[in-house]
MMTF fields as JSON, N, C-alpha, C and O atoms, coordinates in Angstrom:
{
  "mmtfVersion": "1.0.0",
  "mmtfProducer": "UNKNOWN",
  "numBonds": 631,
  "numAtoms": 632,
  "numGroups": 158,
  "numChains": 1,
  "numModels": 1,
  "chainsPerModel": [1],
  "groupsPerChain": [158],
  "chainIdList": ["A"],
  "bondAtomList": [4, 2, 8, 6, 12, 10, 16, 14, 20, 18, 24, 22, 28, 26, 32, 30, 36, 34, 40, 38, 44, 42, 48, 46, 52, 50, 56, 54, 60, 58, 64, 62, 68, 66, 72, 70, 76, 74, 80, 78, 84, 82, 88, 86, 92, 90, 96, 94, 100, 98, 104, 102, 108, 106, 112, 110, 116, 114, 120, 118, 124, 122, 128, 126, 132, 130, 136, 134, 140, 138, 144, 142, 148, 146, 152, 150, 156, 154, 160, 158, 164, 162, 168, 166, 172, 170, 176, 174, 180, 178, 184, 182, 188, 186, 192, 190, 196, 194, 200, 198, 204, 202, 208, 206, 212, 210, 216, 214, 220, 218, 224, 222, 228, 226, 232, 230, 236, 234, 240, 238, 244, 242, 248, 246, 252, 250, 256, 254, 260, 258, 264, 262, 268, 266, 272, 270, 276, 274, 280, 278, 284, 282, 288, 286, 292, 290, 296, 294, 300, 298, 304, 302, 308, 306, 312, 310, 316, 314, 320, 318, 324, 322, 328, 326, 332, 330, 336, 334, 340, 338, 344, 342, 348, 346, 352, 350, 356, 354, 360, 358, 364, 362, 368, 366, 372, 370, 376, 374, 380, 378, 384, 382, 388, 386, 392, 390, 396, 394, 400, 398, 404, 402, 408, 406, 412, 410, 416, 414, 420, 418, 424, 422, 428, 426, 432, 430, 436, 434, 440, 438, 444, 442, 448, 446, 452, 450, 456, 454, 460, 458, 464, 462, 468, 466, 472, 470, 476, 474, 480, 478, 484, 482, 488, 486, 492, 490, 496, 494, 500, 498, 504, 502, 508, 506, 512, 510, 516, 514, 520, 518, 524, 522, 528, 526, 532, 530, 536, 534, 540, 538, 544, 542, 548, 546, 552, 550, 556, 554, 560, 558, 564, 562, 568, 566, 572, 570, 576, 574, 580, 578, 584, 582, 588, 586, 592, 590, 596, 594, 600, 598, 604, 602, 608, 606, 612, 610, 616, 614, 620, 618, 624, 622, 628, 626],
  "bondOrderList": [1, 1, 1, 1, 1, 1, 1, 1, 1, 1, 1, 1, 1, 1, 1, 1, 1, 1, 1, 1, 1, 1, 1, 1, 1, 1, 1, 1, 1, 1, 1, 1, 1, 1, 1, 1, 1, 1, 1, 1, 1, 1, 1, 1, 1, 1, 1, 1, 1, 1, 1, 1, 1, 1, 1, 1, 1, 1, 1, 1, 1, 1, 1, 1, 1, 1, 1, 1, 1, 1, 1, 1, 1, 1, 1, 1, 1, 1, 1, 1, 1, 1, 1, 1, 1, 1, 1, 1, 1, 1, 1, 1, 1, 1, 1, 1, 1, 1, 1, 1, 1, 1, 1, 1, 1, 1, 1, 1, 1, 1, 1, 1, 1, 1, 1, 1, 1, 1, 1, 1, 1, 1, 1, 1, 1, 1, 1, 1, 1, 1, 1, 1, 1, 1, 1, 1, 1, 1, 1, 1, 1, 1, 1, 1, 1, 1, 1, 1, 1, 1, 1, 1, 1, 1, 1, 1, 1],
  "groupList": [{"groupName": "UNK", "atomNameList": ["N", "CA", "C", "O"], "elementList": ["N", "C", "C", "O"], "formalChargeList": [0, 0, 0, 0], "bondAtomList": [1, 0, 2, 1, 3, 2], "bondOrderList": [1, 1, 2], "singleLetterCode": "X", "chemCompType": "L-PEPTIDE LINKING"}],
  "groupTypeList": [0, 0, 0, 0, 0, 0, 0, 0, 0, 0, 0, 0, 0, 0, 0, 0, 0, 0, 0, 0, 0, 0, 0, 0, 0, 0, 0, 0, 0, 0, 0, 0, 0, 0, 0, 0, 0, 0, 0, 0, 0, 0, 0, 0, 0, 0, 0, 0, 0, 0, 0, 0, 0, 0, 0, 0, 0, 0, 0, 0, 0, 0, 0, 0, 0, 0, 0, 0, 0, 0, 0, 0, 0, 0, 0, 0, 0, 0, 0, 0, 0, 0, 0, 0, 0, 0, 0, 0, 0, 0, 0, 0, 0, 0, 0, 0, 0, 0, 0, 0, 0, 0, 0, 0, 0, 0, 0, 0, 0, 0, 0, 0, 0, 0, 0, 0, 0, 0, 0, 0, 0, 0, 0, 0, 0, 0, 0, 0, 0, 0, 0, 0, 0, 0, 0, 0, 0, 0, 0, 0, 0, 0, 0, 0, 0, 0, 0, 0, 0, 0, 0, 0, 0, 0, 0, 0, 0, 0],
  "groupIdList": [1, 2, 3, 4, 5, 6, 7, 8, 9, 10, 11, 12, 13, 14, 15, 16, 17, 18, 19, 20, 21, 22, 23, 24, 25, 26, 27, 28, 29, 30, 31, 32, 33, 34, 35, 36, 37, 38, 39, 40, 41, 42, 43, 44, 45, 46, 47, 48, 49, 50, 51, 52, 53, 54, 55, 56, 57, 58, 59, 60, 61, 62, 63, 64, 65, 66, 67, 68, 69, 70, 71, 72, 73, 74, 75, 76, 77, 78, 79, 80, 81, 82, 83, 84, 85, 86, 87, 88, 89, 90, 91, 92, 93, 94, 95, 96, 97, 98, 99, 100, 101, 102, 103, 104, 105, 106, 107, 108, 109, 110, 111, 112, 113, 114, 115, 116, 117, 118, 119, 120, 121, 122, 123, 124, 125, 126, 127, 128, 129, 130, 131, 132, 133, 134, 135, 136, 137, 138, 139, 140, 141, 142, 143, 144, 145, 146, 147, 148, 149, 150, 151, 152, 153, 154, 155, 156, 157, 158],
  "secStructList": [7, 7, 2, 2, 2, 2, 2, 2, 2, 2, 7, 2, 2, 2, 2, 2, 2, 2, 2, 2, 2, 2, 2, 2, 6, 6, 7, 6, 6, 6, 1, 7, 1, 6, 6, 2, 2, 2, 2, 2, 2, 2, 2, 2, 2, 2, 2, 2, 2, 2, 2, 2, 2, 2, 2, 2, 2, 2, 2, 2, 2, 2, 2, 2, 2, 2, 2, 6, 4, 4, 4, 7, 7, 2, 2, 2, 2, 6, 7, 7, 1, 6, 6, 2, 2, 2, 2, 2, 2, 2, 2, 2, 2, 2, 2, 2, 2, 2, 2, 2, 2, 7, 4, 4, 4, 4, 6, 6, 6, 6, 2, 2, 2, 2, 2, 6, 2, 2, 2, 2, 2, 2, 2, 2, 2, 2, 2, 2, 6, 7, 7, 6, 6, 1, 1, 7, 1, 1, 7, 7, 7, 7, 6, 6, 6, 6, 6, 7, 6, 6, 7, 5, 6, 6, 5, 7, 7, 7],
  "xCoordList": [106.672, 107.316, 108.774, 109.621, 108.921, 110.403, 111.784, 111.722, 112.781, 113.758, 113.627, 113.431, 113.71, 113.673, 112.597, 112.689, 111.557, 109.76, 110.021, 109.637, 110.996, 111.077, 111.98, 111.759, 113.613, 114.061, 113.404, 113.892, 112.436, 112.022, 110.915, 110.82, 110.142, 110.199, 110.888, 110.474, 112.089, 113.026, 114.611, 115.321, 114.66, 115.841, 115.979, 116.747, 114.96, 114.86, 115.903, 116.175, 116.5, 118.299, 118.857, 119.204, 118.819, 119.562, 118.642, 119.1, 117.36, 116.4, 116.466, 115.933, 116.833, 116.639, 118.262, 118.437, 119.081, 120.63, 120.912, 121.951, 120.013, 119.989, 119.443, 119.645, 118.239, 117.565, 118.031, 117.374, 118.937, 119.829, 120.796, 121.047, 121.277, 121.96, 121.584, 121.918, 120.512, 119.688, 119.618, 119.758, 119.41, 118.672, 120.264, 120.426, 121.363, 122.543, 122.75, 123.179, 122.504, 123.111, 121.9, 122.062, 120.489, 119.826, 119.271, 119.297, 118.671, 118.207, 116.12, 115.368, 116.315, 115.178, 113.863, 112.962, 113.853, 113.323, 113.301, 112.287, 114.512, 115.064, 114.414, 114.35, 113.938, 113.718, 112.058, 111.167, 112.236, 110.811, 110.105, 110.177, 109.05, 108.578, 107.404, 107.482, 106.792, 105.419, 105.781, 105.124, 107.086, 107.447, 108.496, 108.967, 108.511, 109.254, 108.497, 108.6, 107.284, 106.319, 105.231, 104.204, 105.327, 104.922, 105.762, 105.172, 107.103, 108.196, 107.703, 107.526, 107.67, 107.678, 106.512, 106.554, 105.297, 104.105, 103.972, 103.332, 105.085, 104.615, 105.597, 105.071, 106.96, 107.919, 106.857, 106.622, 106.106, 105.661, 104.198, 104.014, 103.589, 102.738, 103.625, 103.305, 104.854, 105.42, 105.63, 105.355, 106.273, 106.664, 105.366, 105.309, 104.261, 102.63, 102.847, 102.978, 102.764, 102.059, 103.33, 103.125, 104.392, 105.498, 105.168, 105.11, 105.008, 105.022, 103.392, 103.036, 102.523, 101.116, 101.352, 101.291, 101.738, 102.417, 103.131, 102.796, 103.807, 105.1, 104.212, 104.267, 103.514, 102.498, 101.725, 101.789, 100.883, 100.155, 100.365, 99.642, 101.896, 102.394, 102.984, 103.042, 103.541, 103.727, 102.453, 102.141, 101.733, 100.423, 99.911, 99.885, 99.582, 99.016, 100.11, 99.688, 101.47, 102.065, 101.712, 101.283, 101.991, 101.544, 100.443, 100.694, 98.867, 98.093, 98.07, 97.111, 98.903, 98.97, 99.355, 98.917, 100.315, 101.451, 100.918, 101.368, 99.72, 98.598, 97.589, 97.567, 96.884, 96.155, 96.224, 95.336, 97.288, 97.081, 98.238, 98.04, 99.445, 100.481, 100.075, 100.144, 99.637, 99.329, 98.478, 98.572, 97.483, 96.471, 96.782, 96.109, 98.104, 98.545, 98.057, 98.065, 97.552, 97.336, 98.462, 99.479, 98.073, 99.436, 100.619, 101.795, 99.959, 100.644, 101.92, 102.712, 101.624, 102.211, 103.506, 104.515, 103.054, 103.237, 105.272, 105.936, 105.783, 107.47, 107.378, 108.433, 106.144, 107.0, 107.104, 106.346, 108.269, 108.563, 108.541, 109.1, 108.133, 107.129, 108.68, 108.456, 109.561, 110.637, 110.721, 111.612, 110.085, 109.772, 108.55, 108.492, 108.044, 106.758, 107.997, 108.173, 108.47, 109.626, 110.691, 111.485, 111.044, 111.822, 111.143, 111.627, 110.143, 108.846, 109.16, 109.686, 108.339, 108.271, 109.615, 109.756, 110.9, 111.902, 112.118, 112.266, 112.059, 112.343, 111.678, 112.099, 110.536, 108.99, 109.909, 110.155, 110.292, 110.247, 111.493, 111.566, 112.41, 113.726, 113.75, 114.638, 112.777, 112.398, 111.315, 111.547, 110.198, 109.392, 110.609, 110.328, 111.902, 112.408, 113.193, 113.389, 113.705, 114.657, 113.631, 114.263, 112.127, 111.631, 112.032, 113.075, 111.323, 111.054, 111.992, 111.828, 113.286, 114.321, 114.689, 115.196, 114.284, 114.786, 113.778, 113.933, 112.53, 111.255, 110.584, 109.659, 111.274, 110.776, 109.454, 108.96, 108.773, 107.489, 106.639, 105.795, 107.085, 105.939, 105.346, 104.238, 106.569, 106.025, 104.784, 103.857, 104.604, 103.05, 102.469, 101.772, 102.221, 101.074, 101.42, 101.156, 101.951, 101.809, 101.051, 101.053, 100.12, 99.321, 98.238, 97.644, 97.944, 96.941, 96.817, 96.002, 98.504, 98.717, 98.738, 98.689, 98.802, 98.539, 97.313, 97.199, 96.079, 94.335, 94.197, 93.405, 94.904, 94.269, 94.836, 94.306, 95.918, 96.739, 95.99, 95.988, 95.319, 94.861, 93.736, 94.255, 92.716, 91.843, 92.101, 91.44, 93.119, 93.744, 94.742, 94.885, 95.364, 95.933, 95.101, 95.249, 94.282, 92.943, 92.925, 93.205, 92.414, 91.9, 92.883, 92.533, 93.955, 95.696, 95.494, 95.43, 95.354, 95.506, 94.275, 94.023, 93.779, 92.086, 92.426, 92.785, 92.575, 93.211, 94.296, 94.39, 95.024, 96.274, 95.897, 96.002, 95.339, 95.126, 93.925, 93.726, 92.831, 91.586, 90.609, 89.415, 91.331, 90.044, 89.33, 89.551, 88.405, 87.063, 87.584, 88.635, 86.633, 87.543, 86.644, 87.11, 85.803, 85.705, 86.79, 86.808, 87.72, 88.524, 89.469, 89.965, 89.553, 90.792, 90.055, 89.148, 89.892, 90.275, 89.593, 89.921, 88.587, 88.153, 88.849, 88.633, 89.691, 90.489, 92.125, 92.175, 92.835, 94.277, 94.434, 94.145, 95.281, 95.465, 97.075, 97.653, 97.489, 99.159, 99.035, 98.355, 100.004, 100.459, 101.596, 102.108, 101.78, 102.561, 104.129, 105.04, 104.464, 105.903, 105.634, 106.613, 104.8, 105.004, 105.366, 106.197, 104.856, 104.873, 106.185, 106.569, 106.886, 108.272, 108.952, 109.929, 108.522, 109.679, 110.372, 109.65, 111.275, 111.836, 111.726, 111.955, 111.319, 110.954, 109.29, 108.71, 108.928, 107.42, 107.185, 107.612, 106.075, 105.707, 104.381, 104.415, 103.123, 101.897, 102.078, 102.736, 101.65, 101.565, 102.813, 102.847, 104.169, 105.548, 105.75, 105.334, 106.25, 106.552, 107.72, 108.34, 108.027, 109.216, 110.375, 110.282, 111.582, 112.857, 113.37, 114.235],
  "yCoordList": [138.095, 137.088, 137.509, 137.644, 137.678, 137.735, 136.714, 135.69, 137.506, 136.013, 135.029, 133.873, 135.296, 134.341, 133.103, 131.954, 133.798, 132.872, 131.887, 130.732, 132.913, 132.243, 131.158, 130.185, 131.343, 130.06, 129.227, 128.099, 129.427, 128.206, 127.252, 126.032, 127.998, 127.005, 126.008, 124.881, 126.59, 125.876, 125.112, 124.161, 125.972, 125.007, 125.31, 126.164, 124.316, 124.22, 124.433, 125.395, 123.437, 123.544, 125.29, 125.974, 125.656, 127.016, 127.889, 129.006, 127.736, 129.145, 128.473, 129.253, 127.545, 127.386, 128.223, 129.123, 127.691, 128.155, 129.891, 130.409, 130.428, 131.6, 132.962, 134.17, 131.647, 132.43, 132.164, 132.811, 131.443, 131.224, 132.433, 133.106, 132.625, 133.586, 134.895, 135.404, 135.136, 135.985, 136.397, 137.419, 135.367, 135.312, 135.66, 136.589, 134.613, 135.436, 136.835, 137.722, 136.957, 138.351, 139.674, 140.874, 138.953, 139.935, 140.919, 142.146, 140.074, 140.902, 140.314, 139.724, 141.101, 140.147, 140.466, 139.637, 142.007, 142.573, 141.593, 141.543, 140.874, 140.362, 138.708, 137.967, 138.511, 136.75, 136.831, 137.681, 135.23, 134.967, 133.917, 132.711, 135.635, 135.337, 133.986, 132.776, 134.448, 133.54, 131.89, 130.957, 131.925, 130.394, 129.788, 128.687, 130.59, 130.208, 129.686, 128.607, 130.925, 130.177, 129.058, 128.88, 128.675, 127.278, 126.335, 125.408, 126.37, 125.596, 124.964, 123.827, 126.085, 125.497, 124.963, 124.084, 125.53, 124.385, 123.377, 122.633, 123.072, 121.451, 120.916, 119.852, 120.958, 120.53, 120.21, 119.048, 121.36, 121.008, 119.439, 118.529, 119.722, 118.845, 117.552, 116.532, 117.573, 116.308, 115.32, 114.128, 115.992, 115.745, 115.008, 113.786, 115.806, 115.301, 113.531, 112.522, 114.073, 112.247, 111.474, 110.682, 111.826, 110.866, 109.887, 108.658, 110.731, 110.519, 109.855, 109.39, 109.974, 109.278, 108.019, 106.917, 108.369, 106.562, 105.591, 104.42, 106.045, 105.448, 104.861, 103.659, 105.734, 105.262, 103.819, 102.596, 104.934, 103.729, 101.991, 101.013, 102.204, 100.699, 100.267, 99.044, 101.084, 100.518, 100.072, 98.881, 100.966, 100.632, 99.197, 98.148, 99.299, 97.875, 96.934, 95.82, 96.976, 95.815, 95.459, 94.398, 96.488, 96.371, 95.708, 94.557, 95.91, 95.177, 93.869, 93.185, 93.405, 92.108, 91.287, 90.151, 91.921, 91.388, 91.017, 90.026, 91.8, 91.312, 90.477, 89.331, 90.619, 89.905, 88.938, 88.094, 88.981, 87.404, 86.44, 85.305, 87.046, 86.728, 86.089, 84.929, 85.973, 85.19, 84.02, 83.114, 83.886, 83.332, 82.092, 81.064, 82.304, 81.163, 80.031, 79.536, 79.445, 78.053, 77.294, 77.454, 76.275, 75.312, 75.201, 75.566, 74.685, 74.742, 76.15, 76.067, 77.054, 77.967, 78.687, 79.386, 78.291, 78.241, 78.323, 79.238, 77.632, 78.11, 79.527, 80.021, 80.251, 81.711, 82.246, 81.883, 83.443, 83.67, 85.194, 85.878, 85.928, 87.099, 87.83, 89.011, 87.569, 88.351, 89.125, 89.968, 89.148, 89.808, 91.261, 92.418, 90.825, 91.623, 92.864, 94.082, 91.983, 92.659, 93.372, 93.817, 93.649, 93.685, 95.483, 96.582, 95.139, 95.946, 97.306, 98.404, 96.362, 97.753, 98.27, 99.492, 97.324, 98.329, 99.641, 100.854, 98.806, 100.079, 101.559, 102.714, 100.992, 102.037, 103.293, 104.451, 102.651, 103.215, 104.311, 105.43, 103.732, 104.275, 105.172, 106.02, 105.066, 105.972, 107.477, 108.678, 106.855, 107.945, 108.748, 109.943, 108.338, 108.716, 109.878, 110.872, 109.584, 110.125, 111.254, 112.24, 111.225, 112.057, 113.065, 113.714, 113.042, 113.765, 114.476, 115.645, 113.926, 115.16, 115.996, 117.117, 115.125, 116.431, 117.551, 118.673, 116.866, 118.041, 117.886, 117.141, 118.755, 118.769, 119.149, 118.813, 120.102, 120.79, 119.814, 119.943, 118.458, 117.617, 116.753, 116.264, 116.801, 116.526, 117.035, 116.279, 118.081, 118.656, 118.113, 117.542, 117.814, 116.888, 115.624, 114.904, 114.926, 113.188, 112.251, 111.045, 113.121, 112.373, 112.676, 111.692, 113.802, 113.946, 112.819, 112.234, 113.044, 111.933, 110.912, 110.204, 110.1, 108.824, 108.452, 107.239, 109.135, 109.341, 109.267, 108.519, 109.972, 110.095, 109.185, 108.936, 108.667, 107.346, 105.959, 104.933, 106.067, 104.505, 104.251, 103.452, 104.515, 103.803, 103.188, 102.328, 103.809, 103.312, 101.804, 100.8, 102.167, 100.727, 100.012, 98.887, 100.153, 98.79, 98.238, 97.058, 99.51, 98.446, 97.674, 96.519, 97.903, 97.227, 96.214, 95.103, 96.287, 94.908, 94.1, 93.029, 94.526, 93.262, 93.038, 91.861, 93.708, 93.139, 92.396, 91.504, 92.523, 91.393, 90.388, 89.241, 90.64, 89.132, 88.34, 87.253, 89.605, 88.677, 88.703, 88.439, 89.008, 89.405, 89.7, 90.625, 89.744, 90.66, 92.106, 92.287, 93.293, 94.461, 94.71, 95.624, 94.145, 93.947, 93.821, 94.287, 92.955, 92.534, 93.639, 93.684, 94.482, 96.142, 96.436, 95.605, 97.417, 98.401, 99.544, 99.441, 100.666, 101.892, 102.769, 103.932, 102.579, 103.862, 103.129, 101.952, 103.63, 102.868, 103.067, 104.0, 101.395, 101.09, 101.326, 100.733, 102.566, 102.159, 103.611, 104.502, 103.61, 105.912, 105.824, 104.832, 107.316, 107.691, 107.517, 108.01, 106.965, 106.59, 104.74, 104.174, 104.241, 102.79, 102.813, 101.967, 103.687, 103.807, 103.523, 102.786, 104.527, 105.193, 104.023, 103.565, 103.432, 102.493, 100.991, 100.076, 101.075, 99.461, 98.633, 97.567, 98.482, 97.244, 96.85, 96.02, 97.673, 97.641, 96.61, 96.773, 95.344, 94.499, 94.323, 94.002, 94.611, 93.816, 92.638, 91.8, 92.338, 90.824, 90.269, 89.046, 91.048, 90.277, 91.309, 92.425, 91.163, 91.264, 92.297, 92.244, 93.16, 94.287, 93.495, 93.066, 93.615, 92.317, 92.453, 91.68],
  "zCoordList": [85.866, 86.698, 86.923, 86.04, 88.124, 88.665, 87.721, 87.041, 88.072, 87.365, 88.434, 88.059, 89.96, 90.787, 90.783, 91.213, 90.133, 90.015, 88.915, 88.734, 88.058, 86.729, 86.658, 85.936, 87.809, 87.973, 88.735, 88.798, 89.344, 90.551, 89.436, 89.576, 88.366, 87.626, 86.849, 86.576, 86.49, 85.386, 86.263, 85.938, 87.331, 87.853, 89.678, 90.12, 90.698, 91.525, 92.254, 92.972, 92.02, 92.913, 92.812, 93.775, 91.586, 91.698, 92.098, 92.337, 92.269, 92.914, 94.383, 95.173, 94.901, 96.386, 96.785, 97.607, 96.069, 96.363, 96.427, 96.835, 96.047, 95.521, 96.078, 95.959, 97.086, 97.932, 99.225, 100.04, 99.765, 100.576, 100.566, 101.566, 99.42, 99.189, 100.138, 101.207, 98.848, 99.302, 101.248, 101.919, 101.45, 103.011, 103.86, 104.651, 103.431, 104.409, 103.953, 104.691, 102.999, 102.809, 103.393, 103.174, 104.305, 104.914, 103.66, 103.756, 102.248, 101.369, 100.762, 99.986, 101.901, 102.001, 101.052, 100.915, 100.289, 99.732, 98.255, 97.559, 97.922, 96.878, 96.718, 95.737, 98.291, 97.998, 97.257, 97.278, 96.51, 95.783, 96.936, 97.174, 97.77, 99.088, 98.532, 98.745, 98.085, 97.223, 97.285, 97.747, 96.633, 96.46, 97.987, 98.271, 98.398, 99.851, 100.696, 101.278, 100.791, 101.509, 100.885, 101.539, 100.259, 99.054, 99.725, 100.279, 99.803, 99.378, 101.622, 102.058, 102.241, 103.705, 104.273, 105.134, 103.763, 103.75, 103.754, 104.497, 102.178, 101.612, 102.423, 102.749, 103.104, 104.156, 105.081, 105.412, 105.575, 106.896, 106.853, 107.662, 105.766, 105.198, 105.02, 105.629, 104.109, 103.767, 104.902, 104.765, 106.378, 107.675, 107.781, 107.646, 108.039, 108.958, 108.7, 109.393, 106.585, 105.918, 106.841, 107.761, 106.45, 106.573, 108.189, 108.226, 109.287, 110.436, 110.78, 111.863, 109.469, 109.841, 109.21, 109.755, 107.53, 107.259, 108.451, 108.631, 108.956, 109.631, 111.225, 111.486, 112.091, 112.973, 112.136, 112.266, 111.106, 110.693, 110.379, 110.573, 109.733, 110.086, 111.179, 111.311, 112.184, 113.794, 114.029, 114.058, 114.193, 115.13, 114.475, 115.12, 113.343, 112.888, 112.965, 113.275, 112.782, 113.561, 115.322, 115.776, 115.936, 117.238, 117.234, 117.592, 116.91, 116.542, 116.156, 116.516, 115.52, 114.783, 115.686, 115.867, 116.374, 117.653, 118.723, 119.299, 119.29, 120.5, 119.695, 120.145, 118.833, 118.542, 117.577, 117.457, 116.808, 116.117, 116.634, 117.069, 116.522, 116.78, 117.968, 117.56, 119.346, 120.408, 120.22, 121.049, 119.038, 118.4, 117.754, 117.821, 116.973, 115.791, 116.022, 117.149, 114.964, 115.149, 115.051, 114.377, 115.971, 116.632, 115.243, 115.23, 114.351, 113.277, 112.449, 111.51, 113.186, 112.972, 114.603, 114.509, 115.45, 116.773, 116.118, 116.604, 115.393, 115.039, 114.354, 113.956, 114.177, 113.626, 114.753, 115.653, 115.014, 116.256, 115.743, 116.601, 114.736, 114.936, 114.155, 113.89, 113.911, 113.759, 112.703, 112.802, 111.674, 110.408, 110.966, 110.551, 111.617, 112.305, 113.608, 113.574, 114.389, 115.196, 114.307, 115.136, 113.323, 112.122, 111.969, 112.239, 111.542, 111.173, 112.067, 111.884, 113.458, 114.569, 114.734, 114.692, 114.965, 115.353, 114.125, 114.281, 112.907, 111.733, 112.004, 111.936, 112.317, 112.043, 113.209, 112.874, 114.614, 115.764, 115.491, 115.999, 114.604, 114.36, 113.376, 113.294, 112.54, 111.578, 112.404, 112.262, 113.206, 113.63, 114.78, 114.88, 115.668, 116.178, 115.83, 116.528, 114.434, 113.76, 112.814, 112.438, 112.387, 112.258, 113.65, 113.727, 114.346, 115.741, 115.891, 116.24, 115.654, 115.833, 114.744, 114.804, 113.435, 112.372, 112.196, 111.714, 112.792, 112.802, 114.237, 114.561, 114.975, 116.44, 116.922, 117.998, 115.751, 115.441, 115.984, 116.871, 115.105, 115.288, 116.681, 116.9, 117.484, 118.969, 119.029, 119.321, 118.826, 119.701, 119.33, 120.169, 118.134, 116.811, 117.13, 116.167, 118.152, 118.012, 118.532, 118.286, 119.581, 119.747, 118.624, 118.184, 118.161, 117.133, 115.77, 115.057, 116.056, 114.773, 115.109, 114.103, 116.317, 116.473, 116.587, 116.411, 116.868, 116.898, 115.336, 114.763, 114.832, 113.323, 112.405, 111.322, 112.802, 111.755, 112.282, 111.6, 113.656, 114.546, 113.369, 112.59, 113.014, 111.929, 110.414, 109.831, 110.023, 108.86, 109.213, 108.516, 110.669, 111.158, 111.437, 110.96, 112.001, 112.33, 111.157, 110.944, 109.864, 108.567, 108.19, 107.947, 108.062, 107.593, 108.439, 107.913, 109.807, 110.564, 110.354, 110.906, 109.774, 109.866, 108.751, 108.721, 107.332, 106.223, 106.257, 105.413, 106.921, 106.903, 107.705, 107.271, 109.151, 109.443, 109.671, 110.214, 108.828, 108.558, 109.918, 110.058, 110.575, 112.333, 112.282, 111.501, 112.481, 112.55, 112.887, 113.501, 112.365, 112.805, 114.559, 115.239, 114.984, 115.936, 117.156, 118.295, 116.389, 117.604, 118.254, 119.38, 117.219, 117.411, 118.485, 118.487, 119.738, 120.378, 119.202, 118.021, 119.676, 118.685, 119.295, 118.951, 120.167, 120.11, 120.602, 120.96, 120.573, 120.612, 121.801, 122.55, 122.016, 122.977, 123.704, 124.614, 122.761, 122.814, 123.172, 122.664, 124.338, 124.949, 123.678, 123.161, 123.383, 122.728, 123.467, 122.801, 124.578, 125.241, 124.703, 124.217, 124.788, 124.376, 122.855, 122.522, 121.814, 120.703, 120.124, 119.217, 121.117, 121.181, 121.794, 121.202, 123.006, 123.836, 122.661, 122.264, 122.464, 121.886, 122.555, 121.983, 124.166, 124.727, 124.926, 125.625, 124.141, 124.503, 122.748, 121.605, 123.584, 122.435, 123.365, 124.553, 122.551, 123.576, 124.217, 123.601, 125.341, 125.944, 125.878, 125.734, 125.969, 126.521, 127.445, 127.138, 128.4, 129.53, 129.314, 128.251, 130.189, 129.636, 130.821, 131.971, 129.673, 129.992, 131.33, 131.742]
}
């Protein structure tokens, strides 16, 4: 085992700092290639989940927002959804601010919005008890509504 292999077990921070080093100084013979390419995988993997979590709770708010939220029984008719609106703006500001620190992932967003939409159905039928009938089997939202802050199902754009 390299010393470089050998710090990336025992002290992360100084084998990343090191191979930085390494890399301005164009020594490339010297970097611990094995764990570099480890180290940019799991980045590129960490990005995917992050940006399928983050859909997955837009979308099932969006969901909630056309279909129950219009629904309330009279008795409920004073919540005015703002905890739910709370929700989507975060989600939108968070998947936004992905997108630019990992631009990669544009190409992958509609993939990832196809592949995060079934896990939101179940979240939204679990939270508001619908039949999962009532979802849409394939999503009903373009990847620009996803994205737009004025986009709420069934309100009108201002």
């Amino acid at each position: 085992m390299t010393d470089l292999a050998t710090l990336y077990q025992t002290d992360y921070s100084a084998w990343a700092k090191r191979n930085a080093e390494l890399l301005r100084a164009r020594r490339f013979d010297a970097l611990d290639i094995e764990h570099l390419l480890e180290e940019l995988s799991d980045m590129s993997k960490s990005d995917r989940r992050e940006l399928h979590s983050r859909l997955l709770v837009l979308i099932a708010h969006l969901l909630k927002w056309e279909f129950q939220y219009q629904n309330l029984a009279e008795r409920w008719r004073e919540f005015d959804g703002r905890s739910w609106r709370s929700t989507i703006i975060q989600q939108r500001e968070q998947i936004a601010d992905l997108l630019i620190e990992s631009p990669g992932l544009k190409a992958q967003f509609e993939e990832a919005i196809a592949g995060a939409y079934p896990a939101a159905i179940r979240l939204a039928h679990k939270e508001t008890r619908l039949p999962l009938a009532t979802f849409p089997t394939l999503c009903p939202y373009t990847a620009g509504q996803l994205l737009d802050d004025d986009f709420f199902p069934g309100v009108p754009p201002p």
